[in-house]
Tab-separated table of N, CA, C and O in Angstrom:
chain	number	residue	atom	x	y	z
A	1	MET	N	-56.440	-26.548	-15.024
A	1	MET	CA	-55.179	-26.566	-14.343
A	1	MET	C	-54.667	-27.991	-14.291
A	1	MET	O	-55.399	-28.892	-13.940
A	2	SER	N	-53.437	-28.188	-14.620
A	2	SER	CA	-52.877	-29.525	-14.587
A	2	SER	C	-52.205	-29.778	-13.248
A	2	SER	O	-51.783	-28.869	-12.559
A	3	GLY	N	-52.097	-31.039	-12.863
A	3	GLY	CA	-51.502	-31.408	-11.585
A	3	GLY	C	-49.987	-31.432	-11.662
A	3	GLY	O	-49.395	-31.577	-12.715
A	4	GLY	N	-49.326	-31.300	-10.514
A	4	GLY	CA	-47.881	-31.391	-10.420
A	4	GLY	C	-47.172	-30.185	-10.993
A	4	GLY	O	-47.767	-29.245	-11.474
A	5	GLY	N	-45.829	-30.203	-10.927
A	5	GLY	CA	-45.040	-29.136	-11.521
A	5	GLY	C	-44.893	-27.932	-10.626
A	5	GLY	O	-45.166	-27.961	-9.440
A	6	ALA	N	-44.424	-26.858	-11.243
A	6	ALA	CA	-44.149	-25.615	-10.527
A	6	ALA	C	-45.441	-24.916	-10.126
A	6	ALA	O	-46.482	-25.115	-10.743
A	7	PRO	N	-45.375	-24.075	-9.088
A	7	PRO	CA	-46.557	-23.289	-8.700
A	7	PRO	C	-47.061	-22.433	-9.861
A	7	PRO	O	-46.293	-22.012	-10.720
A	8	VAL	N	-48.350	-22.199	-9.867
A	8	VAL	CA	-49.007	-21.427	-10.921
A	8	VAL	C	-49.652	-20.202	-10.283
A	8	VAL	O	-50.250	-20.298	-9.219
A	9	SER	N	-49.549	-19.049	-10.937
A	9	SER	CA	-50.235	-17.853	-10.458
A	9	SER	C	-51.728	-18.002	-10.704
A	9	SER	O	-52.150	-18.497	-11.746
A	10	GLY	N	-52.515	-17.580	-9.745
A	10	GLY	CA	-53.960	-17.668	-9.893
A	10	GLY	C	-54.641	-16.596	-9.084
A	10	GLY	O	-54.006	-15.696	-8.537
A	11	LEU	N	-55.954	-16.707	-9.011
A	11	LEU	CA	-56.765	-15.775	-8.232
A	11	LEU	C	-57.661	-16.554	-7.289
A	11	LEU	O	-58.106	-17.658	-7.603
A	12	ARG	N	-57.913	-15.941	-6.140
A	12	ARG	CA	-58.873	-16.486	-5.181
A	12	ARG	C	-60.030	-15.506	-5.106
A	12	ARG	O	-59.844	-14.322	-4.810
A	13	LEU	N	-61.207	-15.980	-5.382
A	13	LEU	CA	-62.427	-15.197	-5.305
A	13	LEU	C	-63.139	-15.572	-4.015
A	13	LEU	O	-63.395	-16.753	-3.778
A	14	THR	N	-63.412	-14.592	-3.179
A	14	THR	CA	-64.134	-14.828	-1.931
A	14	THR	C	-65.443	-14.057	-1.996
A	14	THR	O	-65.447	-12.850	-2.232
A	15	VAL	N	-66.546	-14.766	-1.815
A	15	VAL	CA	-67.880	-14.165	-1.871
A	15	VAL	C	-68.509	-14.276	-0.488
A	15	VAL	O	-68.576	-15.366	0.083
A	16	LEU	N	-68.948	-13.150	0.065
A	16	LEU	CA	-69.593	-13.143	1.375
A	16	LEU	C	-71.105	-13.103	1.213
A	16	LEU	O	-71.633	-12.285	0.462
A	17	LEU	N	-71.769	-13.994	1.932
A	17	LEU	CA	-73.219	-14.130	1.841
A	17	LEU	C	-73.790	-14.338	3.237
A	17	LEU	O	-73.056	-14.614	4.174
A	18	GLY	N	-75.100	-14.275	3.303
A	18	GLY	CA	-75.803	-14.713	4.502
A	18	GLY	C	-76.270	-16.132	4.269
A	18	GLY	O	-76.606	-16.514	3.145
A	19	GLU	N	-76.290	-16.926	5.308
A	19	GLU	CA	-76.686	-18.327	5.194
A	19	GLU	C	-78.090	-18.484	4.599
A	19	GLU	O	-78.369	-19.442	3.886
A	20	GLY	N	-78.955	-17.521	4.844
A	20	GLY	CA	-80.325	-17.605	4.361
A	20	GLY	C	-80.546	-17.058	2.957
A	20	GLY	O	-81.658	-17.123	2.435
A	21	ASP	N	-79.499	-16.524	2.302
A	21	ASP	CA	-79.644	-16.002	0.935
A	21	ASP	C	-79.947	-17.157	-0.021
A	21	ASP	O	-79.308	-18.208	0.048
A	22	THR	N	-80.921	-16.942	-0.898
A	22	THR	CA	-81.320	-18.010	-1.819
A	22	THR	C	-81.331	-17.534	-3.262
A	22	THR	O	-81.394	-16.343	-3.554
A	23	TYR	N	-81.293	-18.513	-4.150
A	23	TYR	CA	-81.486	-18.304	-5.582
A	23	TYR	C	-82.522	-19.336	-5.981
A	23	TYR	O	-82.248	-20.537	-5.967
A	24	GLY	N	-83.718	-18.880	-6.288
A	24	GLY	CA	-84.813	-19.829	-6.503
A	24	GLY	C	-85.101	-20.523	-5.181
A	24	GLY	O	-85.301	-19.873	-4.166
A	25	HIS	N	-85.072	-21.851	-5.189
A	25	HIS	CA	-85.334	-22.625	-3.968
A	25	HIS	C	-84.053	-23.202	-3.383
A	25	HIS	O	-84.108	-24.029	-2.478
A	26	ARG	N	-82.905	-22.772	-3.879
A	26	ARG	CA	-81.618	-23.326	-3.443
A	26	ARG	C	-80.842	-22.254	-2.683
A	26	ARG	O	-80.897	-21.084	-3.037
A	27	PRO	N	-80.078	-22.658	-1.654
A	27	PRO	CA	-79.206	-21.682	-0.999
A	27	PRO	C	-78.256	-21.056	-2.030
A	27	PRO	O	-77.745	-21.754	-2.913
A	28	LEU	N	-78.028	-19.744	-1.930
A	28	LEU	CA	-77.198	-19.047	-2.901
A	28	LEU	C	-75.782	-19.609	-2.936
A	28	LEU	O	-75.193	-19.764	-4.001
A	29	TYR	N	-75.239	-19.961	-1.766
A	29	TYR	CA	-73.890	-20.532	-1.753
A	29	TYR	C	-73.829	-21.831	-2.546
A	29	TYR	O	-72.857	-22.103	-3.261
A	30	SER	N	-74.873	-22.641	-2.483
A	30	SER	CA	-74.920	-23.889	-3.234
A	30	SER	C	-75.013	-23.617	-4.737
A	30	SER	O	-74.356	-24.288	-5.546
A	31	GLU	N	-75.816	-22.638	-5.117
A	31	GLU	CA	-75.933	-22.258	-6.531
A	31	GLU	C	-74.577	-21.814	-7.073
A	31	GLU	O	-74.182	-22.190	-8.180
A	32	ILE	N	-73.841	-21.019	-6.288
A	32	ILE	CA	-72.526	-20.551	-6.728
A	32	ILE	C	-71.567	-21.720	-6.897
A	32	ILE	O	-70.860	-21.816	-7.903
A	33	VAL	N	-71.532	-22.647	-5.928
A	33	VAL	CA	-70.642	-23.805	-6.022
A	33	VAL	C	-70.993	-24.661	-7.237
A	33	VAL	O	-70.102	-25.086	-7.985
A	34	HIS	N	-72.276	-24.897	-7.466
A	34	HIS	CA	-72.681	-25.709	-8.617
A	34	HIS	C	-72.328	-25.034	-9.943
A	34	HIS	O	-71.903	-25.685	-10.887
A	35	ARG	N	-72.489	-23.720	-9.996
A	35	ARG	CA	-72.103	-23.003	-11.222
A	35	ARG	C	-70.593	-23.007	-11.420
A	35	ARG	O	-70.113	-23.108	-12.548
A	36	ALA	N	-69.824	-22.901	-10.339
A	36	ALA	CA	-68.366	-22.975	-10.438
A	36	ALA	C	-67.948	-24.358	-10.930
A	36	ALA	O	-67.040	-24.483	-11.758
A	37	HIS	N	-68.612	-25.385	-10.452
A	37	HIS	CA	-68.327	-26.757	-10.900
A	37	HIS	C	-68.664	-26.909	-12.378
A	37	HIS	O	-67.883	-27.467	-13.150
A	38	TYR	N	-69.827	-26.403	-12.766
A	38	TYR	CA	-70.241	-26.462	-14.175
A	38	TYR	C	-69.257	-25.711	-15.071
A	38	TYR	O	-68.975	-26.133	-16.192
A	39	ALA	N	-68.716	-24.602	-14.555
A	39	ALA	CA	-67.736	-23.803	-15.312
A	39	ALA	C	-66.346	-24.451	-15.296
A	39	ALA	O	-65.415	-23.921	-15.892
A	40	ARG	N	-66.227	-25.573	-14.595
A	40	ARG	CA	-64.986	-26.353	-14.514
A	40	ARG	C	-63.840	-25.578	-13.867
A	40	ARG	O	-62.691	-25.716	-14.250
A	41	LEU	N	-64.199	-24.773	-12.872
A	41	LEU	CA	-63.166	-24.081	-12.112
A	41	LEU	C	-62.423	-25.101	-11.252
A	41	LEU	O	-62.933	-26.179	-10.957
A	42	ALA	N	-61.211	-24.762	-10.840
A	42	ALA	CA	-60.345	-25.714	-10.146
A	42	ALA	C	-60.901	-26.148	-8.791
A	42	ALA	O	-60.720	-27.294	-8.393
A	43	GLY	N	-61.568	-25.245	-8.070
A	43	GLY	CA	-62.091	-25.631	-6.769
A	43	GLY	C	-62.949	-24.558	-6.152
A	43	GLY	O	-62.786	-23.372	-6.429
A	44	ALA	N	-63.893	-24.997	-5.327
A	44	ALA	CA	-64.768	-24.077	-4.599
A	44	ALA	C	-65.117	-24.721	-3.262
A	44	ALA	O	-65.366	-25.923	-3.196
A	45	SER	N	-65.116	-23.925	-2.209
A	45	SER	CA	-65.488	-24.399	-0.878
A	45	SER	C	-66.362	-23.358	-0.206
A	45	SER	O	-66.243	-22.167	-0.468
A	46	VAL	N	-67.224	-23.825	0.684
A	46	VAL	CA	-68.097	-22.944	1.454
A	46	VAL	C	-67.704	-23.060	2.921
A	46	VAL	O	-67.564	-24.159	3.449
A	47	PHE	N	-67.539	-21.907	3.563
A	47	PHE	CA	-67.188	-21.859	4.976
A	47	PHE	C	-68.276	-21.119	5.728
A	47	PHE	O	-68.629	-19.992	5.369
A	48	ARG	N	-68.794	-21.757	6.763
A	48	ARG	CA	-69.847	-21.160	7.575
A	48	ARG	C	-69.208	-20.431	8.749
A	48	ARG	O	-68.414	-21.011	9.493
A	49	GLY	N	-69.556	-19.171	8.902
A	49	GLY	CA	-69.004	-18.375	9.990
A	49	GLY	C	-69.705	-18.665	11.301
A	49	GLY	O	-70.836	-19.160	11.327
A	50	ILE	N	-69.038	-18.335	12.375
A	50	ILE	CA	-69.648	-18.521	13.690
A	50	ILE	C	-70.196	-17.217	14.255
A	50	ILE	O	-71.008	-17.219	15.159
A	51	GLU	N	-69.746	-16.088	13.668
A	51	GLU	CA	-70.259	-14.803	14.112
A	51	GLU	C	-69.887	-13.747	13.087
A	51	GLU	O	-68.836	-13.831	12.462
A	52	GLY	N	-70.742	-12.764	12.885
A	52	GLY	CA	-70.439	-11.685	11.969
A	52	GLY	C	-71.602	-10.730	11.824
A	52	GLY	O	-72.672	-10.942	12.384
A	53	PHE	N	-71.364	-9.654	11.061
A	53	PHE	CA	-72.438	-8.711	10.746
A	53	PHE	C	-72.172	-8.147	9.370
A	53	PHE	O	-71.069	-8.212	8.853
A	54	GLY	N	-73.213	-7.631	8.766
A	54	GLY	CA	-73.101	-7.064	7.430
A	54	GLY	C	-73.837	-5.753	7.350
A	54	GLY	O	-73.857	-4.973	8.304
A	55	ALA	N	-74.473	-5.519	6.216
A	55	ALA	CA	-75.134	-4.246	5.943
A	55	ALA	C	-76.204	-3.904	6.980
A	55	ALA	O	-76.445	-2.743	7.277
A	56	SER	N	-76.843	-4.923	7.546
A	56	SER	CA	-77.905	-4.669	8.528
A	56	SER	C	-77.363	-4.188	9.865
A	56	SER	O	-78.110	-3.686	10.697
A	57	SER	N	-76.068	-4.360	10.100
A	57	SER	CA	-75.393	-4.037	11.357
A	57	SER	C	-75.846	-4.902	12.524
A	57	SER	O	-75.493	-4.648	13.666
A	58	LEU	N	-76.661	-5.923	12.267
A	58	LEU	CA	-77.048	-6.866	13.311
A	58	LEU	C	-75.975	-7.939	13.400
A	58	LEU	O	-75.511	-8.454	12.386
A	59	ILE	N	-75.581	-8.292	14.619
A	59	ILE	CA	-74.587	-9.349	14.797
A	59	ILE	C	-75.305	-10.689	14.801
A	59	ILE	O	-76.266	-10.892	15.551
A	60	HIS	N	-74.846	-11.600	13.956
A	60	HIS	CA	-75.374	-12.958	13.874
A	60	HIS	C	-74.332	-13.875	14.476
A	60	HIS	O	-73.149	-13.757	14.182
A	61	THR	N	-74.777	-14.813	15.308
A	61	THR	CA	-73.825	-15.658	16.022
A	61	THR	C	-74.374	-17.065	16.211
A	61	THR	O	-75.584	-17.270	16.148
A	62	THR	N	-73.474	-18.009	16.467
A	62	THR	CA	-73.878	-19.391	16.746
A	62	THR	C	-74.067	-19.619	18.240
A	62	THR	O	-74.437	-20.710	18.640
A	63	ARG	N	-73.803	-18.600	19.045
A	63	ARG	CA	-73.939	-18.791	20.487
A	63	ARG	C	-75.340	-19.256	20.836
A	63	ARG	O	-76.321	-18.784	20.272
A	64	LEU	N	-75.431	-20.162	21.772
A	64	LEU	CA	-76.661	-20.879	22.112
A	64	LEU	C	-77.882	-19.980	22.339
A	64	LEU	O	-78.954	-20.250	21.844
A	65	LEU	N	-77.717	-18.883	23.036
A	65	LEU	CA	-78.869	-18.048	23.355
A	65	LEU	C	-79.343	-17.194	22.190
A	65	LEU	O	-80.441	-16.669	22.210
A	66	SER	N	-78.534	-17.076	21.143
A	66	SER	CA	-78.874	-16.203	20.036
A	66	SER	C	-79.811	-16.856	19.030
A	66	SER	O	-80.698	-16.219	18.492
A	67	LEU	N	-79.602	-18.130	18.721
A	67	LEU	CA	-80.416	-18.885	17.764
A	67	LEU	C	-80.512	-18.216	16.395
A	67	LEU	O	-81.550	-18.210	15.754
A	68	SER	N	-79.429	-17.643	15.931
A	68	SER	CA	-79.413	-16.965	14.636
A	68	SER	C	-79.509	-17.968	13.500
A	68	SER	O	-78.876	-19.012	13.523
A	69	GLU	N	-80.301	-17.649	12.493
A	69	GLU	CA	-80.396	-18.472	11.289
A	69	GLU	C	-79.771	-17.762	10.100
A	69	GLU	O	-79.898	-18.221	8.979
A	70	GLU	N	-79.133	-16.638	10.345
A	70	GLU	CA	-78.547	-15.856	9.257
A	70	GLU	C	-77.053	-15.687	9.481
A	70	GLU	O	-76.525	-14.587	9.522
A	71	LEU	N	-76.365	-16.806	9.656
A	71	LEU	CA	-74.927	-16.774	9.902
A	71	LEU	C	-74.188	-16.383	8.623
A	71	LEU	O	-74.681	-16.609	7.515
A	72	PRO	N	-72.997	-15.810	8.780
A	72	PRO	CA	-72.207	-15.461	7.596
A	72	PRO	C	-71.668	-16.716	6.918
A	72	PRO	O	-71.345	-17.709	7.570
A	73	VAL	N	-71.591	-16.650	5.590
A	73	VAL	CA	-71.059	-17.744	4.783
A	73	VAL	C	-70.076	-17.141	3.789
A	73	VAL	O	-70.345	-16.095	3.202
A	74	ALA	N	-68.933	-17.792	3.621
A	74	ALA	CA	-67.950	-17.366	2.622
A	74	ALA	C	-67.773	-18.497	1.609
A	74	ALA	O	-67.564	-19.647	1.986
A	75	VAL	N	-67.895	-18.162	0.332
A	75	VAL	CA	-67.608	-19.103	-0.747
A	75	VAL	C	-66.247	-18.696	-1.304
A	75	VAL	O	-66.047	-17.543	-1.685
A	76	VAL	N	-65.317	-19.646	-1.342
A	76	VAL	CA	-63.962	-19.380	-1.827
A	76	VAL	C	-63.719	-20.230	-3.058
A	76	VAL	O	-63.901	-21.450	-3.029
A	77	ILE	N	-63.310	-19.564	-4.148
A	77	ILE	CA	-63.064	-20.221	-5.439
A	77	ILE	C	-61.652	-19.871	-5.880
A	77	ILE	O	-61.251	-18.713	-5.796
A	78	VAL	N	-60.904	-20.870	-6.345
A	78	VAL	CA	-59.528	-20.650	-6.795
A	78	VAL	C	-59.343	-21.246	-8.182
A	78	VAL	O	-59.792	-22.356	-8.460
A	79	ASP	N	-58.692	-20.481	-9.058
A	79	ASP	CA	-58.316	-20.971	-10.392
A	79	ASP	C	-57.381	-19.935	-11.013
A	79	ASP	O	-57.044	-18.935	-10.372
A	80	VAL	N	-57.024	-20.161	-12.255
A	80	VAL	CA	-56.181	-19.194	-12.960
A	80	VAL	C	-57.005	-17.928	-13.223
A	80	VAL	O	-58.234	-17.952	-13.246
A	81	ALA	N	-56.300	-16.814	-13.429
A	81	ALA	CA	-56.924	-15.490	-13.495
A	81	ALA	C	-58.057	-15.400	-14.514
A	81	ALA	O	-59.142	-14.904	-14.188
A	82	GLU	N	-57.830	-15.855	-15.732
A	82	GLU	CA	-58.858	-15.680	-16.783
A	82	GLU	C	-60.161	-16.358	-16.405
A	82	GLU	O	-61.252	-15.835	-16.653
A	83	ARG	N	-60.062	-17.544	-15.818
A	83	ARG	CA	-61.262	-18.309	-15.483
A	83	ARG	C	-62.013	-17.670	-14.314
A	83	ARG	O	-63.249	-17.629	-14.312
A	84	VAL	N	-61.285	-17.178	-13.320
A	84	VAL	CA	-61.935	-16.533	-12.181
A	84	VAL	C	-62.603	-15.238	-12.631
A	84	VAL	O	-63.752	-14.962	-12.283
A	85	ARG	N	-61.913	-14.437	-13.451
A	85	ARG	CA	-62.502	-13.173	-13.919
A	85	ARG	C	-63.763	-13.426	-14.751
A	85	ARG	O	-64.741	-12.683	-14.637
A	86	ALA	N	-63.767	-14.466	-15.561
A	86	ALA	CA	-64.963	-14.810	-16.339
A	86	ALA	C	-66.110	-15.206	-15.410
A	86	ALA	O	-67.262	-14.849	-15.651
A	87	PHE	N	-65.788	-15.909	-14.332
A	87	PHE	CA	-66.817	-16.335	-13.390
A	87	PHE	C	-67.389	-15.153	-12.611
A	87	PHE	O	-68.576	-15.144	-12.283
A	88	VAL	N	-66.584	-14.143	-12.331
A	88	VAL	CA	-67.068	-12.946	-11.630
A	88	VAL	C	-68.192	-12.302	-12.434
A	88	VAL	O	-69.192	-11.843	-11.869
A	89	THR	N	-68.074	-12.294	-13.749
A	89	THR	CA	-69.126	-11.745	-14.602
A	89	THR	C	-70.433	-12.513	-14.397
A	89	THR	O	-71.495	-11.909	-14.269
A	90	GLU	N	-70.351	-13.839	-14.333
A	90	GLU	CA	-71.545	-14.654	-14.103
A	90	GLU	C	-72.127	-14.391	-12.711
A	90	GLU	O	-73.337	-14.324	-12.542
A	91	LEU	N	-71.256	-14.212	-11.727
A	91	LEU	CA	-71.717	-13.921	-10.368
A	91	LEU	C	-72.497	-12.623	-10.312
A	91	LEU	O	-73.515	-12.534	-9.636
A	92	ARG	N	-72.020	-11.609	-11.012
A	92	ARG	CA	-72.729	-10.313	-11.018
A	92	ARG	C	-74.139	-10.486	-11.562
A	92	ARG	O	-75.079	-9.866	-11.064
A	93	GLU	N	-74.286	-11.309	-12.590
A	93	GLU	CA	-75.618	-11.568	-13.147
A	93	GLU	C	-76.481	-12.345	-12.161
A	93	GLU	O	-77.686	-12.170	-12.114
A	94	LEU	N	-75.857	-13.179	-11.345
A	94	LEU	CA	-76.573	-14.026	-10.404
A	94	LEU	C	-77.070	-13.251	-9.180
A	94	LEU	O	-78.200	-13.419	-8.763
A	95	VAL	N	-76.237	-12.393	-8.611
A	95	VAL	CA	-76.597	-11.717	-7.370
A	95	VAL	C	-76.734	-10.212	-7.501
A	95	VAL	O	-77.097	-9.548	-6.543
A	96	GLY	N	-76.445	-9.645	-8.649
A	96	GLY	CA	-76.653	-8.221	-8.880
A	96	GLY	C	-75.785	-7.325	-8.030
A	96	GLY	O	-74.650	-7.660	-7.701
A	97	GLU	N	-76.335	-6.209	-7.628
A	97	GLU	CA	-75.593	-5.192	-6.892
A	97	GLU	C	-75.277	-5.593	-5.457
A	97	GLU	O	-74.463	-4.963	-4.808
A	98	SER	N	-75.939	-6.621	-4.937
A	98	SER	CA	-75.712	-7.010	-3.549
A	98	SER	C	-74.448	-7.855	-3.375
A	98	SER	O	-74.128	-8.266	-2.264
A	99	LEU	N	-73.720	-8.087	-4.444
A	99	LEU	CA	-72.518	-8.908	-4.379
A	99	LEU	C	-71.450	-8.250	-3.507
A	99	LEU	O	-71.091	-7.101	-3.707
A	100	VAL	N	-70.985	-8.989	-2.513
A	100	VAL	CA	-69.854	-8.571	-1.699
A	100	VAL	C	-68.771	-9.621	-1.925
A	100	VAL	O	-68.905	-10.761	-1.498
A	101	ALA	N	-67.739	-9.223	-2.654
A	101	ALA	CA	-66.694	-10.183	-3.003
A	101	ALA	C	-65.378	-9.461	-3.205
A	101	ALA	O	-65.350	-8.254	-3.415
A	102	TRP	N	-64.313	-10.213	-3.129
A	102	TRP	CA	-63.015	-9.672	-3.489
A	102	TRP	C	-62.188	-10.758	-4.151
A	102	TRP	O	-62.449	-11.942	-3.997
A	103	VAL	N	-61.229	-10.303	-4.906
A	103	VAL	CA	-60.322	-11.189	-5.635
A	103	VAL	C	-58.909	-10.838	-5.209
A	103	VAL	O	-58.541	-9.668	-5.174
A	104	ASP	N	-58.133	-11.856	-4.856
A	104	ASP	CA	-56.731	-11.595	-4.547
A	104	ASP	C	-55.848	-12.633	-5.225
A	104	ASP	O	-56.294	-13.727	-5.553
A	105	GLU	N	-54.615	-12.232	-5.475
A	105	GLU	CA	-53.668	-13.103	-6.165
A	105	GLU	C	-53.188	-14.188	-5.211
A	105	GLU	O	-52.965	-13.935	-4.036
A	106	VAL	N	-53.032	-15.386	-5.761
A	106	VAL	CA	-52.521	-16.514	-4.987
A	106	VAL	C	-51.528	-17.286	-5.825
A	106	VAL	O	-51.476	-17.159	-7.060
A	107	GLU	N	-50.737	-18.087	-5.159
A	107	GLU	CA	-49.836	-19.010	-5.841
A	107	GLU	C	-50.416	-20.391	-5.597
A	107	GLU	O	-50.575	-20.829	-4.455
A	108	ILE	N	-50.786	-21.077	-6.667
A	108	ILE	CA	-51.431	-22.385	-6.575
A	108	ILE	C	-50.348	-23.458	-6.596
A	108	ILE	O	-49.568	-23.536	-7.535
A	109	VAL	N	-50.314	-24.257	-5.536
A	109	VAL	CA	-49.332	-25.324	-5.415
A	109	VAL	C	-50.077	-26.637	-5.341
A	109	VAL	O	-50.983	-26.797	-4.554
A	110	ARG	N	-49.665	-27.588	-6.169
A	110	ARG	CA	-50.313	-28.908	-6.142
A	110	ARG	C	-49.322	-29.943	-5.716
A	110	ARG	O	-48.210	-29.952	-6.076
């Protein structure tokens, strides 16, 4: 993606994970960000949730008395459609059937 100029149509990929999910000895969110960087995608960020629940139906929270170590994490990646769709294929190979993600259209403004 080049800088400046008119807005560009793109896609935002959001991947939901647990903070404790790993790939090898690395946090899964870190593996995804590093692979997105290697794939030269326009950008990737990780956001740590303060409370949430998933398939286990257990609520994980940052509240002091809970001491949860399995907080929700969202990895957000933005780029043009072809590049994001190609990366989704790599993600499926990385996390298999447990992948919880969605893709939505965005307008990229620089």
